[in-house]
Amino acid sequence: MQEKLSNRINSMATSQTLAMAAKARELKAEGKDIIGLSLGEPDFNTPDFIKEAAIKAINDNYNSYTPVDGYVELKDAIINKFKRDNNLTYDRSQIVVSTGAKQSLANVAMVVLNPGDEVLLPCPYWVSYAEIVKLAEGVPVEVPTSVETNFKITPEQLETAITPKTKMIWYSSPCNPSGMVYSKEELRELADVLKKYPDIIVVSDEIYEHINFVGDHASMAGFEDMYDRTVTVNGVSKAFAMTGWRIGYIGAPSYIARACNKMQGQITSGANCIAQRAVITALEAPVSKISHMIDTFKNRRKLIIDLLNEIKGFVTTEPEGAFYVFPNVSSFFGKTIKGHEILNATDFSLFLLEEANVATVTGDAFGNPECIRISYAASEVQITEALSRIKKALS
Ligand SMILES: Cc1ncc(COP(=O)(O)O)c(C=O)c1O
């Protein structure tokens, strides 16, 4: 039946984070006690003040199609948020609200890329980037980094990766999966390279902006000479524990925002009306309203790093943001442990699932085949138990 489907879908990889979650669910259904550290989803409830705004919206009879690019009040809340948190100035024509940041990214790829255009993806990158680019007939070009450089690309690497076909560069900071955060100075160095190539568009995915343990968040669009060609992507899934509400947005040059609006208008129309009303309240609230979640992530980060460092063979950086650790596990490659031959990160991740009953994700999914991603969006009890099981399975 595969042949009846399009080349487009047949050449697309299945999301490995979702595949791992499905495998973990299967084992759970068989009665195994699986600890899931594979998904990128905060384990908190959406804060009550946001839930109340949604209930009010339902009672106020918000039930119609919204403007394709979002309610004006939401766009204004986003404009104020960009000003307040990032010192970025956008007007309404530059904002598009979508069904999750994932749709925001897909819109941008579809409206910017022509077949064969190259998109630079510093590795490791979020799983969907490469597949979205391919869907838009672009060519993902991986720019490798490693644990030794804290998973950051250097200006020299950027310069070397650029070709006449380079159309965009996409990255997330804080990064899923590595947790690295580009400082303003590091972004400036990358911008200095990009300055020489004025046609390259930057997609700066800032969805983990608030989950940052090292200090100020820096935006590429904050540099005057980059503003006109940077698309700033953000959303409420991570910081506000609103993954299922599906609201993301962009601040972009008007011509790109207009094109995204046109694309979205033919595919999904505006995002969910109730969720949009709730997000107005979420974004208008001071960041202090969500700081308890950030503090919790910070404590868990320390816990998981301490526990990982006790296990021989994991080489890990201290993540500076998001809620993942991305240890290099290549020291286990070539070994046979408890009858499992470990040749790569996928084997290792499966080994952890089967022998430790802990679900993680192979680094292959993120363009880095020597690492695995462990999410610490789980309770301290679960993290402690998971790491103790991993230690035991490897001993
Ligand atoms: C880096 C990054 N960008 C975008 C997204 C998509 O977020 P949303 O839930 O808003 O579609 C995710 C979700 O995992 C992510 O990790």
mmCIF file of N, CA and C and ligand atoms in Angstrom, residues 100-102 105 126 129 172 176 205 207-208 237-238 246-247, ligand 1:
data_model
loop_
_atom_site.group_PDB
_atom_site.id
_atom_site.type_symbol
_atom_site.label_atom_id
_atom_site.label_comp_id
_atom_site.label_asym_id
_atom_site.label_seq_id
_atom_site.Cartn_x
_atom_site.Cartn_y
_atom_site.Cartn_z
ATOM 1 N N GLY A 100 0.239 25.903 17.401
ATOM 2 C CA GLY A 100 1.524 25.429 17.916
ATOM 3 C C GLY A 100 2.673 26.025 17.127
ATOM 4 N N ALA A 101 3.823 26.120 17.809
ATOM 5 C CA ALA A 101 5.028 26.622 17.136
ATOM 6 C C ALA A 101 5.405 25.698 15.983
ATOM 7 N N LYS A 102 4.976 24.451 16.080
ATOM 8 C CA LYS A 102 5.263 23.509 14.995
ATOM 9 C C LYS A 102 4.620 23.999 13.697
ATOM 10 N N LEU A 105 6.537 26.980 12.340
ATOM 11 C CA LEU A 105 7.750 26.591 11.616
ATOM 12 C C LEU A 105 7.406 26.032 10.234
ATOM 13 N N TRP A 126 16.026 20.142 16.900
ATOM 14 C CA TRP A 126 14.745 19.532 17.261
ATOM 15 C C TRP A 126 14.261 18.633 16.123
ATOM 16 N N TYR A 129 12.591 19.697 12.637
ATOM 17 C CA TYR A 129 13.158 20.673 11.696
ATOM 18 C C TYR A 129 13.456 20.040 10.327
ATOM 19 N N SER A 172 17.300 26.401 17.774
ATOM 20 C CA SER A 172 16.547 26.769 18.982
ATOM 21 C C SER A 172 17.529 27.099 20.090
ATOM 22 N N ASN A 176 16.469 22.447 22.292
ATOM 23 C CA ASN A 176 15.993 21.078 22.410
ATOM 24 C C ASN A 176 16.710 20.327 21.306
ATOM 25 N N ASP A 205 14.153 29.891 17.070
ATOM 26 C CA ASP A 205 13.073 29.220 17.805
ATOM 27 C C ASP A 205 13.330 29.443 19.305
ATOM 28 N N ILE A 207 11.134 28.950 21.899
ATOM 29 C CA ILE A 207 10.017 28.414 22.676
ATOM 30 C C ILE A 207 10.406 28.059 24.120
ATOM 31 N N TYR A 208 11.710 27.830 24.363
ATOM 32 C CA TYR A 208 12.146 27.530 25.740
ATOM 33 C C TYR A 208 12.697 28.775 26.448
ATOM 34 N N SER A 237 3.568 26.383 24.808
ATOM 35 C CA SER A 237 3.569 24.965 25.202
ATOM 36 C C SER A 237 4.453 24.678 26.405
ATOM 37 N N LYS A 238 5.666 25.208 26.381
ATOM 38 C CA LYS A 238 6.657 24.755 27.363
ATOM 39 C C LYS A 238 6.587 25.545 28.664
ATOM 40 N N ARG A 246 -2.149 24.081 21.957
ATOM 41 C CA ARG A 246 -1.704 24.292 20.588
ATOM 42 C C ARG A 246 -1.712 25.752 20.149
ATOM 43 N N ILE A 247 -0.942 26.568 20.826
ATOM 44 C CA ILE A 247 -0.784 27.950 20.354
ATOM 45 C C ILE A 247 0.709 28.290 20.247
HETATM 46 C C1 LIG B 1 12.464 23.438 19.874
HETATM 47 C C2 LIG B 1 10.991 23.252 19.712
HETATM 48 N N1 LIG B 1 10.339 24.039 18.854
HETATM 49 C C3 LIG B 1 9.022 23.926 18.660
HETATM 50 C C4 LIG B 1 8.291 22.968 19.337
HETATM 51 C C5 LIG B 1 6.808 22.875 19.046
HETATM 52 O O1 LIG B 1 6.050 23.412 20.016
HETATM 53 P P1 LIG B 1 4.470 23.507 19.901
HETATM 54 O O2 LIG B 1 3.950 22.609 20.964
HETATM 55 O O3 LIG B 1 4.146 24.941 20.158
HETATM 56 O O4 LIG B 1 4.063 23.070 18.540
HETATM 57 C C6 LIG B 1 8.915 22.127 20.236
HETATM 58 C C7 LIG B 1 8.155 21.065 20.936
HETATM 59 O O5 LIG B 1 8.682 20.078 21.392
HETATM 60 C C8 LIG B 1 10.302 22.265 20.434
HETATM 61 O O6 LIG B 1 10.961 21.488 21.299
#
